[in-house]
Amino acid sequence: MTKTNLKSLSLPELENFFLSIGEKKYRAKQLYKGIYNNRNTDFSEFTDFSKSLREALVEIAYLPTLKIVKHLQSIDGTHKVSLEVAEDKIIEAVWIPSDLGRKTICISSQVGCTLSCAFCATGTLDFKGNLKTWEILEQILILEKIVGDKCTNVVFMGMGEPMHNYKNVMDAAHILHDPETFNLGAKRITISTAGVIPSIERFIEEKQPYNFAISLNHPDKLLRKEIMGIDSKFPLDDLLATARKFTKTLGRKITFEYIMIPDVNMGEKNASLLVKIARSVNCKINLIPLNTEFNGWRRPTETEMIQFRDLLSPANVPIMNRRSPGKDIHGACGMLALNG
């Protein structure tokens, strides 16, 4: 007899499952709450189920997890796990603590990536498929168990392009936001994209409440495609028009992620163009130092980062400089899939 993977079922599918075994529909919500709020991993832990139901579930269903292939801890408290989804399919997720008390988990949405951004290690991997909703959420459960704490924020910025796995990513975000499960506020959930315009349009149409980030990385419409191949399909001008539609329709800021690469996108002309963009969009800018060494590129010095940030001050928008927690274990931005 083939057992049913209950984590792979949506709430309506779970309701039908419980009805099919002679139970009430509300058992589905109890199961969701048990997995994603109480963090139960075994049917014996579902104390709101009768003993007979728990015993029956053991015979006909199961609660899977992902195999931990490697776990590394940084000197700064960052944790990175490599997880096996299936044979020859490995993903990575990162726990990132901050001095402000924020405990962020950066999760993957795909095995490998459909894109090939020139600065990103994940882009060097073959694409091996989209993650299912439960596989996305399982990364959080595993890291929380390892660390012995619950996260406060989740960012869809790990391996893969979230907007190329739209339904599973959004389903996972909804479960994270559900008061009966993870109960994370919408502003504590951030979804990122390299610029998949049709999916951004869908996000806008559905009026999704979550924070949204665009990996901009170059402000020149002629040069961006040299480091981000997606620009050939979705040009910068069109992407910025969609970003303006986002902020106008949803009434909130969008975040521009900007990988700082010396001699590529940190010159005065680049800063001037970025200021012009920032003035035209209700945004904030998240500056991220390059963490890889592809194409002979190097990480900017502290002085270079400060100088570039100062050049952006005329934009009059919030500017953050995300350091590189977990760099020593290849857990920093752009490093997932590097050995370590």
Coordinates of C-alpha atoms in Angstrom, one line a residue:
M1 CA 0.0 0.0 0.0
T2 CA 1.3 3.4 -1.0
K3 CA 1.2 5.9 1.8
T4 CA 0.1 9.5 1.3
N5 CA 2.5 12.3 1.8
L6 CA 0.4 14.7 3.8
K7 CA 2.8 17.6 3.5
S8 CA 2.4 17.6 -0.2
L9 CA -1.4 18.2 0.0
S10 CA -3.0 21.7 0.0
L11 CA -5.6 22.5 2.6
P12 CA -8.6 21.5 0.4
E13 CA -6.8 18.3 -0.6
L14 CA -6.1 17.6 3.1
E15 CA -9.8 18.1 3.9
N16 CA -10.8 15.6 1.2
F17 CA -8.2 13.2 2.5
F18 CA -9.7 13.3 6.0
L19 CA -13.2 13.0 4.7
S20 CA -12.1 9.9 2.7
I21 CA -11.1 8.2 5.9
G22 CA -14.3 9.1 7.8
E23 CA -12.9 12.1 9.7
K24 CA -14.2 15.7 9.8
K25 CA -12.7 18.4 7.5
Y26 CA -11.4 20.5 10.4
R27 CA -8.7 17.8 10.9
A28 CA -6.9 19.3 8.0
K29 CA -6.4 22.6 9.8
Q30 CA -5.3 20.8 12.9
L31 CA -2.7 18.9 10.9
Y32 CA -1.4 22.2 9.3
K33 CA -1.3 23.8 12.7
G34 CA 0.5 20.8 14.1
I35 CA 3.2 20.8 11.4
Y36 CA 3.7 24.5 10.9
N37 CA 2.9 26.1 14.2
N38 CA 3.7 23.4 16.8
R39 CA 6.5 22.0 14.5
N40 CA 5.4 18.4 15.0
T41 CA 7.4 15.8 13.0
D42 CA 5.6 12.6 14.0
F43 CA 1.9 11.6 14.2
S44 CA 2.4 10.7 17.9
E45 CA 2.9 14.5 18.6
F46 CA -0.6 15.4 17.4
T47 CA -2.3 15.4 20.8
D48 CA -5.5 16.9 19.4
F49 CA -6.0 13.7 17.4
S50 CA -7.5 10.6 19.0
K51 CA -5.2 7.7 19.6
S52 CA -7.0 5.7 17.0
L53 CA -6.6 8.4 14.4
R54 CA -2.9 8.7 15.1
E55 CA -2.5 4.9 14.7
A56 CA -4.5 4.9 11.5
L57 CA -2.4 7.7 10.0
V58 CA 0.8 5.8 10.7
E59 CA -0.6 3.0 8.5
I60 CA -1.8 5.1 5.5
A61 CA 0.3 8.4 5.5
Y62 CA 3.6 9.9 6.3
L63 CA 5.3 13.3 7.1
P64 CA 8.5 13.5 5.0
T65 CA 11.5 15.7 5.5
L66 CA 14.6 16.5 3.5
K67 CA 17.9 14.8 4.2
I68 CA 20.6 17.0 5.7
V69 CA 23.7 16.5 3.5
K70 CA 25.8 19.2 5.2
H71 CA 25.5 21.7 8.0
L72 CA 28.0 24.5 8.5
Q73 CA 28.1 27.3 11.2
S74 CA 29.8 30.6 10.7
I75 CA 31.8 32.5 13.2
D76 CA 29.1 35.2 13.1
G77 CA 26.3 32.8 14.0
T78 CA 25.1 32.1 10.5
H79 CA 24.1 28.5 9.7
K80 CA 23.9 27.0 6.2
V81 CA 22.4 23.6 5.4
S82 CA 22.6 21.6 2.2
L83 CA 19.5 19.5 1.8
E84 CA 18.8 16.6 -0.6
V85 CA 15.4 16.9 -2.3
A86 CA 15.9 13.8 -4.3
E87 CA 18.9 11.9 -5.8
D88 CA 21.3 14.4 -7.3
K89 CA 19.1 17.3 -6.3
I90 CA 20.6 19.5 -3.6
I91 CA 19.4 22.8 -2.3
E92 CA 20.8 25.2 0.3
A93 CA 19.2 27.4 3.0
V94 CA 20.7 29.9 5.4
W95 CA 19.9 31.1 8.9
I96 CA 21.0 34.7 9.4
P97 CA 20.9 36.3 12.8
S98 CA 21.3 40.1 13.3
D99 CA 22.3 42.4 16.1
L100 CA 18.8 43.9 16.0
G101 CA 17.2 40.6 17.1
R102 CA 16.1 39.7 13.6
K103 CA 16.4 36.0 12.8
T104 CA 16.1 35.6 9.0
I105 CA 16.0 32.4 7.0
C106 CA 17.0 32.7 3.3
I107 CA 15.3 29.9 1.4
S108 CA 15.5 28.3 -2.1
S109 CA 12.7 28.0 -4.5
Q110 CA 14.3 25.8 -7.2
V111 CA 17.0 23.1 -7.6
G112 CA 19.6 25.1 -9.5
C113 CA 18.4 28.1 -11.5
T114 CA 16.8 28.9 -14.8
L115 CA 18.9 32.1 -15.0
S116 CA 22.7 32.7 -15.3
C117 CA 23.5 36.0 -13.6
A118 CA 27.2 36.5 -14.0
F119 CA 28.0 37.1 -10.3
C120 CA 25.9 34.3 -8.8
A121 CA 27.2 30.8 -8.0
T122 CA 23.8 29.2 -8.3
G123 CA 23.6 30.4 -11.9
T124 CA 26.4 28.0 -12.8
L125 CA 24.3 25.0 -11.8
D126 CA 22.0 23.0 -14.1
F127 CA 18.3 23.6 -13.5
K128 CA 16.8 20.4 -12.0
G129 CA 13.3 21.5 -11.2
N130 CA 11.0 23.6 -9.1
L131 CA 10.6 22.9 -5.4
K132 CA 7.1 21.9 -4.1
T133 CA 5.5 24.0 -1.5
W134 CA 6.3 21.6 1.3
E135 CA 9.9 21.4 0.2
I136 CA 10.2 25.2 0.4
L137 CA 8.7 25.3 3.9
E138 CA 10.7 22.3 5.1
Q139 CA 13.9 24.3 4.8
I140 CA 12.6 26.6 7.6
L141 CA 11.5 23.7 9.8
I142 CA 14.9 22.0 9.5
L143 CA 17.0 25.2 10.2
E144 CA 14.8 26.1 13.2
K145 CA 15.3 22.6 14.6
I146 CA 19.1 22.9 14.1
V147 CA 19.3 26.3 15.7
G148 CA 16.8 25.7 18.4
D149 CA 14.9 28.9 17.7
K150 CA 12.1 30.3 15.5
C151 CA 12.8 32.7 12.7
T152 CA 11.3 36.2 12.6
N153 CA 11.7 36.8 8.8
V154 CA 11.8 34.8 5.6
V155 CA 13.4 35.8 2.3
F156 CA 12.9 34.0 -0.9
M157 CA 16.4 34.8 -2.1
G158 CA 18.2 31.5 -2.1
M159 CA 18.8 29.2 -5.0
G160 CA 16.5 29.7 -8.0
E161 CA 14.2 32.4 -9.4
P162 CA 11.1 32.5 -7.2
M163 CA 9.0 34.1 -10.0
H164 CA 9.6 31.0 -12.2
N165 CA 8.0 28.9 -9.5
Y166 CA 5.2 31.3 -8.8
K167 CA 2.4 29.1 -7.5
N168 CA 4.5 27.1 -5.1
V169 CA 6.3 30.2 -3.8
M170 CA 3.1 32.0 -3.2
D171 CA 1.4 29.0 -1.6
A172 CA 4.4 28.8 0.8
A173 CA 4.2 32.5 1.5
H174 CA 0.5 32.2 2.4
I175 CA 1.2 29.4 4.9
L176 CA 4.0 31.4 6.4
H177 CA 1.5 34.3 6.8
D178 CA -1.4 32.2 8.1
P179 CA -2.1 33.0 11.8
E180 CA -2.8 29.3 12.4
T181 CA 0.7 28.2 11.2
F182 CA 3.9 30.3 11.1
N183 CA 2.0 33.5 11.8
L184 CA 4.6 35.7 10.1
G185 CA 3.5 39.2 9.2
A186 CA 3.4 40.0 5.5
K187 CA 6.2 42.6 6.0
R188 CA 8.4 39.8 7.4
I189 CA 8.2 37.8 4.2
T190 CA 10.2 39.1 1.2
I191 CA 10.0 37.6 -2.3
S192 CA 12.8 38.5 -4.8
T193 CA 13.1 38.4 -8.6
A194 CA 15.7 39.1 -11.2
G195 CA 12.9 40.7 -13.2
V196 CA 10.3 38.3 -14.5
I197 CA 7.8 40.9 -15.6
P198 CA 4.7 38.6 -16.2
S199 CA 4.9 37.2 -12.7
I200 CA 5.4 40.7 -11.2
E201 CA 2.3 41.7 -13.1
R202 CA 0.4 38.8 -11.6
F203 CA 1.7 39.6 -8.1
I204 CA 0.3 43.2 -8.6
E205 CA -3.0 41.9 -9.9
E206 CA -3.5 39.6 -7.0
K207 CA -2.6 42.4 -4.6
Q208 CA -0.2 40.2 -2.7
P209 CA 0.8 41.7 0.6
Y210 CA 4.4 40.6 0.8
N211 CA 7.6 42.6 0.6
F212 CA 9.0 42.6 -2.9
A213 CA 12.6 43.0 -4.1
I214 CA 14.1 43.3 -7.6
S215 CA 17.7 42.4 -8.3
L216 CA 18.6 45.5 -10.3
N217 CA 22.5 45.3 -10.2
H218 CA 23.1 47.7 -13.0
P219 CA 21.3 51.0 -13.8
D220 CA 22.4 51.2 -17.5
K221 CA 19.8 49.7 -19.9
L222 CA 22.6 48.8 -22.4
L223 CA 25.0 47.3 -19.9
R224 CA 22.7 45.4 -17.5
K225 CA 22.3 42.5 -19.9
E226 CA 26.0 41.8 -19.7
I227 CA 25.7 40.7 -16.0
M228 CA 22.0 39.7 -16.1
G229 CA 21.0 37.7 -19.1
I230 CA 17.3 38.1 -18.2
D231 CA 17.5 41.7 -19.4
S232 CA 17.5 40.5 -23.0
K233 CA 14.0 39.1 -22.4
F234 CA 12.7 41.7 -20.0
P235 CA 14.6 45.0 -20.6
L236 CA 15.3 47.4 -17.9
D237 CA 12.9 50.2 -19.1
D238 CA 10.0 47.7 -19.1
L239 CA 11.1 46.4 -15.7
L240 CA 11.1 49.9 -14.2
A241 CA 7.7 50.7 -15.7
T242 CA 6.4 47.6 -13.9
A243 CA 8.1 48.6 -10.7
R244 CA 6.3 52.0 -10.9
K245 CA 3.0 50.2 -11.5
F246 CA 3.7 48.0 -8.4
T247 CA 4.3 51.0 -6.1
K248 CA 1.4 53.0 -7.4
T249 CA -1.1 50.1 -7.4
L250 CA -0.1 48.6 -4.1
G251 CA 0.9 51.8 -2.3
R252 CA 4.2 50.6 -0.9
K253 CA 7.9 50.7 -1.6
I254 CA 9.8 48.2 -3.7
T255 CA 13.4 47.2 -2.8
F256 CA 16.1 47.3 -5.4
E257 CA 18.9 44.8 -4.6
Y258 CA 22.2 46.0 -6.0
I259 CA 25.4 43.8 -6.0
M260 CA 28.4 46.2 -5.9
I261 CA 31.1 45.2 -8.4
P262 CA 34.1 47.5 -8.7
D263 CA 34.8 48.7 -12.2
V264 CA 31.5 47.2 -13.4
N265 CA 28.6 49.1 -11.7
M266 CA 30.1 51.4 -9.1
G267 CA 31.3 54.4 -11.1
E268 CA 30.0 57.9 -10.8
K269 CA 27.9 57.5 -14.0
N270 CA 26.4 54.3 -12.6
A271 CA 25.6 56.1 -9.3
S272 CA 24.0 59.0 -11.2
L273 CA 21.8 56.7 -13.2
L274 CA 20.8 54.8 -10.1
V275 CA 19.9 58.0 -8.4
K276 CA 17.7 58.9 -11.4
I277 CA 15.9 55.5 -11.2
A278 CA 15.4 55.8 -7.4
R279 CA 13.9 59.2 -7.8
S280 CA 11.3 57.8 -10.3
V281 CA 10.2 54.8 -8.1
N282 CA 9.0 54.6 -4.6
C283 CA 11.9 52.4 -3.4
K284 CA 14.7 51.6 -1.1
I285 CA 18.1 50.4 -2.1
N286 CA 19.9 47.4 -0.6
L287 CA 23.6 47.5 -1.4
I288 CA 25.3 44.1 -1.3
P289 CA 29.1 43.7 -1.8
L290 CA 30.1 41.1 -4.4
N291 CA 30.9 37.8 -2.7
T292 CA 32.1 35.7 -5.6
E293 CA 35.2 36.0 -7.8
F294 CA 33.8 35.2 -11.2
N295 CA 35.1 36.9 -14.3
G296 CA 38.2 38.2 -12.4
W297 CA 35.9 40.5 -10.4
R298 CA 36.7 41.4 -6.8
R299 CA 34.8 42.4 -3.7
P300 CA 34.7 46.2 -3.1
T301 CA 36.7 47.6 -0.2
E302 CA 35.0 49.2 2.7
T303 CA 36.1 52.6 1.4
E304 CA 34.7 51.9 -2.0
M305 CA 31.4 50.9 -0.5
I306 CA 31.1 54.0 1.6
Q307 CA 32.0 56.2 -1.4
F308 CA 29.4 54.6 -3.6
R309 CA 26.8 54.9 -0.9
D310 CA 27.6 58.6 -0.6
L311 CA 27.2 59.1 -4.3
L312 CA 23.6 57.8 -3.9
S313 CA 22.6 60.2 -1.2
P314 CA 20.9 62.7 -3.6
A315 CA 18.3 60.0 -4.3
N316 CA 16.8 60.7 -0.9
V317 CA 15.6 57.1 -0.4
P318 CA 16.5 54.6 2.3
I319 CA 19.8 53.0 1.5
M320 CA 21.0 49.9 3.3
N321 CA 24.3 48.1 3.1
R322 CA 23.8 44.4 3.6
R323 CA 27.1 43.0 4.8
S324 CA 28.0 39.4 4.1
P325 CA 27.0 37.2 7.0
G326 CA 28.1 33.7 6.5
K327 CA 30.8 34.5 3.9
D328 CA 33.2 32.1 5.5
I329 CA 30.8 29.2 5.0
H330 CA 29.7 30.4 1.5
G331 CA 26.4 31.3 2.9
A332 CA 26.4 35.0 1.8
C333 CA 24.4 36.4 -1.1
G334 CA 25.4 35.0 -4.4
M335 CA 27.4 32.2 -2.9
L336 CA 24.9 29.4 -2.6
A337 CA 26.2 26.3 -4.5
L338 CA 29.9 27.1 -3.9
N339 CA 31.7 24.3 -2.0
G340 CA 32.0 25.0 1.7

